[in-house]
Coordinates of C-alpha atoms in Angstrom, one line a residue:
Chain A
X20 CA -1.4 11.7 -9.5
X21 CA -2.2 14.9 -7.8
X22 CA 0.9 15.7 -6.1
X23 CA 2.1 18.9 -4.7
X24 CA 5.8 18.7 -5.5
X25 CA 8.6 21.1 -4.7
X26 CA 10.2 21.2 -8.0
X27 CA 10.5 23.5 -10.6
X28 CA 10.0 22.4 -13.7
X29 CA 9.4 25.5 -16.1
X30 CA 11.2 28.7 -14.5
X31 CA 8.7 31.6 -14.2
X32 CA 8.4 34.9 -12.3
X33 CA 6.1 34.6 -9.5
X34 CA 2.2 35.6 -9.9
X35 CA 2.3 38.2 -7.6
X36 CA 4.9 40.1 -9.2
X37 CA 3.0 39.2 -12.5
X38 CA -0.1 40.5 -11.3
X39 CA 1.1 43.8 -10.1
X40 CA 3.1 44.4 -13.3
X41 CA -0.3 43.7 -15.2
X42 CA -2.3 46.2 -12.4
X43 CA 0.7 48.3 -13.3
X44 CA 0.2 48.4 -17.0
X45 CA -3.9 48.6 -16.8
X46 CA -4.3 51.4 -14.5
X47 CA -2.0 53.5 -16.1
X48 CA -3.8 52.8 -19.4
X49 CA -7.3 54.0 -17.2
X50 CA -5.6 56.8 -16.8
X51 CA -6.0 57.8 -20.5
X52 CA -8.8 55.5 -21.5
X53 CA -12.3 56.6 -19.9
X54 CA -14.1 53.1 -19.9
X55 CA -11.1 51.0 -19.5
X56 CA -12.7 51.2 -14.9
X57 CA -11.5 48.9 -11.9
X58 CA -13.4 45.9 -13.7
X59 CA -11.3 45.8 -16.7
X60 CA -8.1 46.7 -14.8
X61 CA -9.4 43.2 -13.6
X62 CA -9.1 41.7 -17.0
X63 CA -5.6 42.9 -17.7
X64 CA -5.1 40.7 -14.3
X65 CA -6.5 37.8 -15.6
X66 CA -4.8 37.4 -18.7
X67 CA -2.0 38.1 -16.5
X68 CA -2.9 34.5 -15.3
X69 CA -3.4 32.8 -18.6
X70 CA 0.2 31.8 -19.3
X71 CA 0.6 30.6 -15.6
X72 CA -1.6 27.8 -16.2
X73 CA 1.3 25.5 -17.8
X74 CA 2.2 25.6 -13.9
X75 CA -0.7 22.8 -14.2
X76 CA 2.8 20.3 -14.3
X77 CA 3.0 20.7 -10.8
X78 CA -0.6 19.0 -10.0
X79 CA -0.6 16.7 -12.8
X80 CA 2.7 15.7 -14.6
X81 CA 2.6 15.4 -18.6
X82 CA 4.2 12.1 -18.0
X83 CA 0.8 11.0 -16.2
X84 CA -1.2 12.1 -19.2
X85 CA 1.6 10.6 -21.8
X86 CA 0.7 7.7 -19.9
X87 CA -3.4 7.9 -20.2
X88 CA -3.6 9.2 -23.8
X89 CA -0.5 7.0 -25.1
X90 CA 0.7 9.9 -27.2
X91 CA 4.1 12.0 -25.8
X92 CA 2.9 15.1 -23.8
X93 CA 3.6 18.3 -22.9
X94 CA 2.5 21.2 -20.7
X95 CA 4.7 24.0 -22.2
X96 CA 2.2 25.5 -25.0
X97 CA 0.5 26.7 -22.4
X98 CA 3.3 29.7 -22.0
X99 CA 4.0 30.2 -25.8
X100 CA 2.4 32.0 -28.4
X101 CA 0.3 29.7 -29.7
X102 CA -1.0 28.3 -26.3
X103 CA -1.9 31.7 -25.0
X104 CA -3.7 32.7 -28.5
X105 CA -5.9 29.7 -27.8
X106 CA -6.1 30.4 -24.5
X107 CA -7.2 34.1 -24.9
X108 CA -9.8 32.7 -27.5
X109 CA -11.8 30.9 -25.2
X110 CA -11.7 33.7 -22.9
X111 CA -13.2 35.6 -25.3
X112 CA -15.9 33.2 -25.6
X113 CA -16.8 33.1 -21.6
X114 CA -17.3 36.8 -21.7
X115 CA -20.6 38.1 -23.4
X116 CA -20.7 39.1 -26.8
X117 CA -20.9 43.2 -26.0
X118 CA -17.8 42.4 -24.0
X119 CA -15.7 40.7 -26.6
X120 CA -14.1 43.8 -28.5
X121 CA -12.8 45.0 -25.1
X122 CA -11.4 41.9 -23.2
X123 CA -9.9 40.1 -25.9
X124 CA -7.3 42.9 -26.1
X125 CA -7.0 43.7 -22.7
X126 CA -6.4 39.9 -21.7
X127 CA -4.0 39.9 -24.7
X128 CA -2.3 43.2 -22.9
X129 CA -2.0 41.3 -20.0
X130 CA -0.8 37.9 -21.4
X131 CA 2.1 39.9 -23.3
X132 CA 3.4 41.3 -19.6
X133 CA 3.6 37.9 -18.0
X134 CA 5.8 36.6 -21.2
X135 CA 7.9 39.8 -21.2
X136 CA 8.6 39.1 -17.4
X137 CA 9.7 35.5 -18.3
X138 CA 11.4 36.2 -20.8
X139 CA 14.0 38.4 -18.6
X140 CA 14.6 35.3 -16.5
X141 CA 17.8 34.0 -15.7
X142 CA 18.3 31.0 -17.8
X143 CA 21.4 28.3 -17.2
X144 CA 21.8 27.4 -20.7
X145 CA 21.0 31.1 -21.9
X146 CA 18.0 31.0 -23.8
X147 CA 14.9 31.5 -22.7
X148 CA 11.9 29.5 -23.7
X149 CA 10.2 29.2 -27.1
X150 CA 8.3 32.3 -27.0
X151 CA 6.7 32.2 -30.5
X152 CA 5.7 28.6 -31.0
X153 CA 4.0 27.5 -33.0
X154 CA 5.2 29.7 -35.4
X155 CA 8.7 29.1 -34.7
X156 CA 10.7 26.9 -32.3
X157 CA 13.9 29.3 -31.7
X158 CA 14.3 30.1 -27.7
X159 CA 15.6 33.6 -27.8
X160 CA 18.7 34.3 -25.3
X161 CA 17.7 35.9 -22.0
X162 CA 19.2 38.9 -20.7
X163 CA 18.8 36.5 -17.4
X164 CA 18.2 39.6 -14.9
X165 CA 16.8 37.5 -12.2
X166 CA 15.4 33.8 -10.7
X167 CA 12.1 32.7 -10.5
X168 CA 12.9 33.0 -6.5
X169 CA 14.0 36.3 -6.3
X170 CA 12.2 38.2 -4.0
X171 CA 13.7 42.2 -5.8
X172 CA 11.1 41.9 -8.8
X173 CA 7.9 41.1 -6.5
X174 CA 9.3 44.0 -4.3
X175 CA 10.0 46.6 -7.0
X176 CA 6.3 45.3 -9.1
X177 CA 4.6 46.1 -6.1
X178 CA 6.2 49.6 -5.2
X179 CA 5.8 50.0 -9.2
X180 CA 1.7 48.9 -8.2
X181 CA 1.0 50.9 -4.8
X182 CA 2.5 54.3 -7.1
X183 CA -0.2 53.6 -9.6
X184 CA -2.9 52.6 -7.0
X185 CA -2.1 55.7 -5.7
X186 CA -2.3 57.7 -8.9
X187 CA -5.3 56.3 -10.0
X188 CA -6.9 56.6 -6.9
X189 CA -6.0 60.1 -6.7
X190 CA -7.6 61.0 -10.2
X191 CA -10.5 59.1 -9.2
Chain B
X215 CA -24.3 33.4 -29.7
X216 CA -26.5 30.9 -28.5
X217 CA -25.2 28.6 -25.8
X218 CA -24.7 25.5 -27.6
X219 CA -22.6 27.5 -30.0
X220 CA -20.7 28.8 -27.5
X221 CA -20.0 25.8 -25.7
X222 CA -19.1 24.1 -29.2
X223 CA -16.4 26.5 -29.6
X224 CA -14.5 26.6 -26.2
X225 CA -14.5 22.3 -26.7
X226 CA -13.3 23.0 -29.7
X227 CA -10.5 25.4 -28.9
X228 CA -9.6 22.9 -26.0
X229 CA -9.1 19.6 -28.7
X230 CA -6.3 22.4 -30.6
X231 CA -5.0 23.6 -27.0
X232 CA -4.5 19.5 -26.4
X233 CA -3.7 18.9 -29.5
X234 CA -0.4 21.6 -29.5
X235 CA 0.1 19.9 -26.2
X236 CA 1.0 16.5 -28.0
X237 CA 2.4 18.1 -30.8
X238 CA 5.0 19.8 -28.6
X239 CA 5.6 17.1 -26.8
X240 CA 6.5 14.8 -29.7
X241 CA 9.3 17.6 -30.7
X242 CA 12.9 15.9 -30.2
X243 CA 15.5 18.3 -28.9
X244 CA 16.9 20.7 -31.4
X245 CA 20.4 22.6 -29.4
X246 CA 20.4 25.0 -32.9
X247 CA 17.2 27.0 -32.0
X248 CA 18.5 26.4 -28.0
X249 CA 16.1 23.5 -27.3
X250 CA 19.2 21.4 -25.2
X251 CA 18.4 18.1 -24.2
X252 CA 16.5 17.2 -20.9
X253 CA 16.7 14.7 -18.0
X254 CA 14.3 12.9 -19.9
X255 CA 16.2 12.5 -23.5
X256 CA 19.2 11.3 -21.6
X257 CA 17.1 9.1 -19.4
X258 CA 15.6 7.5 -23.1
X259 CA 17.9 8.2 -25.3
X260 CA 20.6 5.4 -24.3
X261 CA 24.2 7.1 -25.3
X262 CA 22.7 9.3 -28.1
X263 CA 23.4 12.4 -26.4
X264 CA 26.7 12.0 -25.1
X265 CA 28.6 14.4 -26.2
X266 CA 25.9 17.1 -26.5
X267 CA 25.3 19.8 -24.6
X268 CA 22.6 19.2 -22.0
X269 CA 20.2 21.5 -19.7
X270 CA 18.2 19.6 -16.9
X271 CA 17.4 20.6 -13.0
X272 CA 17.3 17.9 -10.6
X273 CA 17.8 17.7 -6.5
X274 CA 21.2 17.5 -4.9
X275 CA 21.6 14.1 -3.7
X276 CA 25.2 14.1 -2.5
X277 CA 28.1 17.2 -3.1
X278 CA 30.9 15.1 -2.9
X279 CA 30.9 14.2 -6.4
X280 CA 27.7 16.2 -6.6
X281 CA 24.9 14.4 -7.8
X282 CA 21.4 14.8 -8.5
X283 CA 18.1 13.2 -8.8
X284 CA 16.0 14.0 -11.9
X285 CA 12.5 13.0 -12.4
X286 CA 12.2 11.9 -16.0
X287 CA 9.3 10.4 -17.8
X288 CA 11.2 7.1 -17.9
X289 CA 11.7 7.2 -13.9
X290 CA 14.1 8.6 -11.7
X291 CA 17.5 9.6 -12.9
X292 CA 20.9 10.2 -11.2
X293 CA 23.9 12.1 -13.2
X294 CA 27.4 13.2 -11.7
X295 CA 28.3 17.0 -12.2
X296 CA 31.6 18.1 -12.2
X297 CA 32.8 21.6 -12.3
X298 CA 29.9 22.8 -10.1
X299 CA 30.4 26.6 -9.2
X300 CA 28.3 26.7 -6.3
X301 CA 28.0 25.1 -2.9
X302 CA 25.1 23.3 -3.4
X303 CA 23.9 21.6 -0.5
X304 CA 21.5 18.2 -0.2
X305 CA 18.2 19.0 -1.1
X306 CA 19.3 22.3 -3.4
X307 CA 17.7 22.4 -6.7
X308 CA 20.5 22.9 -8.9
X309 CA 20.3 23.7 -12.8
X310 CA 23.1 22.7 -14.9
X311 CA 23.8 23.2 -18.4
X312 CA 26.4 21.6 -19.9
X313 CA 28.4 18.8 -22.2
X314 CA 26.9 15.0 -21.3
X315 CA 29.8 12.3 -20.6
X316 CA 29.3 8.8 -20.3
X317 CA 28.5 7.1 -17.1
X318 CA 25.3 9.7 -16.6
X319 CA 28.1 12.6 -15.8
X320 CA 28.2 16.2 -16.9
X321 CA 30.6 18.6 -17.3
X322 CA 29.2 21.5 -16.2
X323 CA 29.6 24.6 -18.0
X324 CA 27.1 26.6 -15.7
X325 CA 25.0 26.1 -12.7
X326 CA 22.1 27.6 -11.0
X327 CA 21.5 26.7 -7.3
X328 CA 18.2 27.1 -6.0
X329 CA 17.6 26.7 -1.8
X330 CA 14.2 24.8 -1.2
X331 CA 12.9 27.6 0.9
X332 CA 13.0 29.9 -2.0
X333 CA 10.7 27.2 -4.2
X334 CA 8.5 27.4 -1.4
X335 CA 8.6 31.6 -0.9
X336 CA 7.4 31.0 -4.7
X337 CA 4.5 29.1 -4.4
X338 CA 3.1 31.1 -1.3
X339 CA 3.5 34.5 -3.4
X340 CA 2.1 33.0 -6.3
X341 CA -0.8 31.4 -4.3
X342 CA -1.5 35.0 -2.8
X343 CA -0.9 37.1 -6.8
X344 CA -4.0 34.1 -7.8
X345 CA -6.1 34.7 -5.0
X346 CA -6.0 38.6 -5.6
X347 CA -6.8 37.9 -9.1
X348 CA -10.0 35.7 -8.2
X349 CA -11.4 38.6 -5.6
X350 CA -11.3 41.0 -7.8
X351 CA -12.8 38.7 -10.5
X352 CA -15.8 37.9 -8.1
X353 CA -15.9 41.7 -7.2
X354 CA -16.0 43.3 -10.7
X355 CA -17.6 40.5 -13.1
X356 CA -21.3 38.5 -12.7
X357 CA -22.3 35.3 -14.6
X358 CA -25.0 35.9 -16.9
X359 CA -27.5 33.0 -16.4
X360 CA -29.3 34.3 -19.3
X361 CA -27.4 32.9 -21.9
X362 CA -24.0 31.7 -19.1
X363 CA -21.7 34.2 -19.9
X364 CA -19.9 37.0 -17.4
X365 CA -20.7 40.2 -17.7
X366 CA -19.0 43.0 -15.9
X367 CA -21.0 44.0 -12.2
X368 CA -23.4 46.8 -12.8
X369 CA -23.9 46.8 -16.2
X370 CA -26.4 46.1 -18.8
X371 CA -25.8 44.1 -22.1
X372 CA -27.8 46.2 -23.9
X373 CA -25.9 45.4 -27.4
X374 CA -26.5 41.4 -26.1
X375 CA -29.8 42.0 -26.3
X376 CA -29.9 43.6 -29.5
X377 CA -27.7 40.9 -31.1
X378 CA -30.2 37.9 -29.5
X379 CA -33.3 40.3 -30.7
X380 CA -32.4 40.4 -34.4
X381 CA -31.0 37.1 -34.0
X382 CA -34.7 36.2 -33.7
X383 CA -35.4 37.2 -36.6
X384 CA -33.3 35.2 -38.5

């Protein structure tokens, strides 16, 4: 049931190169925002994370919990609008209330980067994934700029990254 | 927010977060909005989509035909290509889009080789991006045992308390 398997399943940018893109995004924003600090740099991060969870198929395959609940299954909400709303929302709810007003939108921020950086990926049929669902099931065409196993977008997020460590380091 | 209320409200976002799960998996392939066929519609649906365009990703078994092995929910499923562009090699993960013949065979129209090593160059760097993520988590942000919530390092809820003071009132 809990199998590490070398397969890949739903194509996605790796979570380094998601994670600088989001440290990326957030610092600069620090830049111009006085309380958005290091620790809510962090929270851009995290929400960086949130769609990565539907990688969950490659512990525990939907077929395995098709199979337990008797219902068809499927891991893939986890990446698309709807998923990552829910997602956000119980985020929202671990944080304390004072915090609420400021994560929410910066786990949002950093939610929106990881699907922008999916959505560039190269696609055999074309079309990427359905972005908006629920809300509709349409799977926009990708501009397909680069596989999930290319090393060029980690390399160029994390030149993009140690720039704004840098900067933001500097103005500190 | 009281704890129980809190707790009542991340189960309940987790019932809609399982129930979009089912919902999306229930969906039947629609190629109009670009939702082709997988291994697992051919692998159940007999000779329905024959014909159609198909997009699944399996592991090269043989190049000469080229086949691979999918994992679908109904088991393990092997499907010719022809008109592969690359040089896959056993053990590739190859993508393939394209039209579904009979005799679990596809014409390709496109395919996306994959080496194994890169899969694994993948996880590694995605294993490192989460633990960054998680040190810098445990570095800026506490857990409130208060009422179980985190709270950023070094800071004091002071609007918390005001909330759970007047709260007392009510």
């Amino acid at each position: 049931m809990f199998t590490l398997r070398l397969v890949e399943r739903v194509p996605m940018t790796d979570l380094f190169a998601h994670v600088c893109l989001a440290y990326v995004v957030g610092g600069l924003i620090s830049l111009r925002v006085d309380w958005l600090d290091a620790r809510y740099v962090t929270v851009v991060l995290v929400g960086a994370v949130i769609p990565e969870l539907v990688k969950i198929e490659l512990l525990v395959e939907a077929r395995v919990i098709s199979n337990l609940l008797i219902v068809p299954f499927s891991w893939e909400p986890l990446q698309t609008l709807g998923g990552v709303v829910v997602s956000l929302c119980i985020g929202g709810l671990v944080v304390c209330r004072c915090e609420q007003r400021r994560v929410l939108p910066l786990l949002a921020l950093g939610a929106a980067t990881h699907i922008f950086l999916d959505y560039l990926l190269l696609s055999v049929s074309g079309r990427s994934f359905a972005v908006f669902w629920p809300f509709t099931r349409y799977h926009p065409p990708t501009p397909g700029l680069y596989l999930s196993t290319d090393i060029l977008p980690t390399i160029v997020a994390s030149l993009l990254a140690m720039m704004v460590w840098i900067l933001t380091s500097h103005v500190d | 927010m009281k704890s129980w209320q809190r707790l009542s409200g991340i189960v309940a976002l987790l019932v809609v977060l399982l129930g979009l799960c089912i919902w999306y998996g229930s969906l039947a392939p629609a190629p109009a909005v670009g939702a082709y066929p997988g291994g697992s519609d051919i692998a159940t649906g007999s000779n329905q989509y024959v014909g159609s365009f198909v997009s699944v990703t399996g592991t090269v078994e043989s190049t000469d035909p080229v086949q691979i092995i999918i994992e679908t929910k109904a088991g393990l499923l092997r499907l010719t290509i022809h008109g592969v562009s690359e040089n896959a090699t056993v053990g590739d993960k190859l993508h393939v889009f394209g039209e579904l013949r009979g005799g679990h065979a596809i014409e390709a129209e496109n395919t996306v080789r994959v080496r194994s090593s890169g899969l694994w160059y993948t996880y590694a760097i995605s294993l490192l991006g989460g633990l960054v993520v998680l040190a810098r988590l445990i570095r800026d942000w506490t857990v409130d045992t208060d009422n179980w919530t985190l709270r950023p390092r070094n800071s004091e809820c002071t609007l918390c308390s005001l909330y759970d003071w007047l709260s007392g009132f009510r």
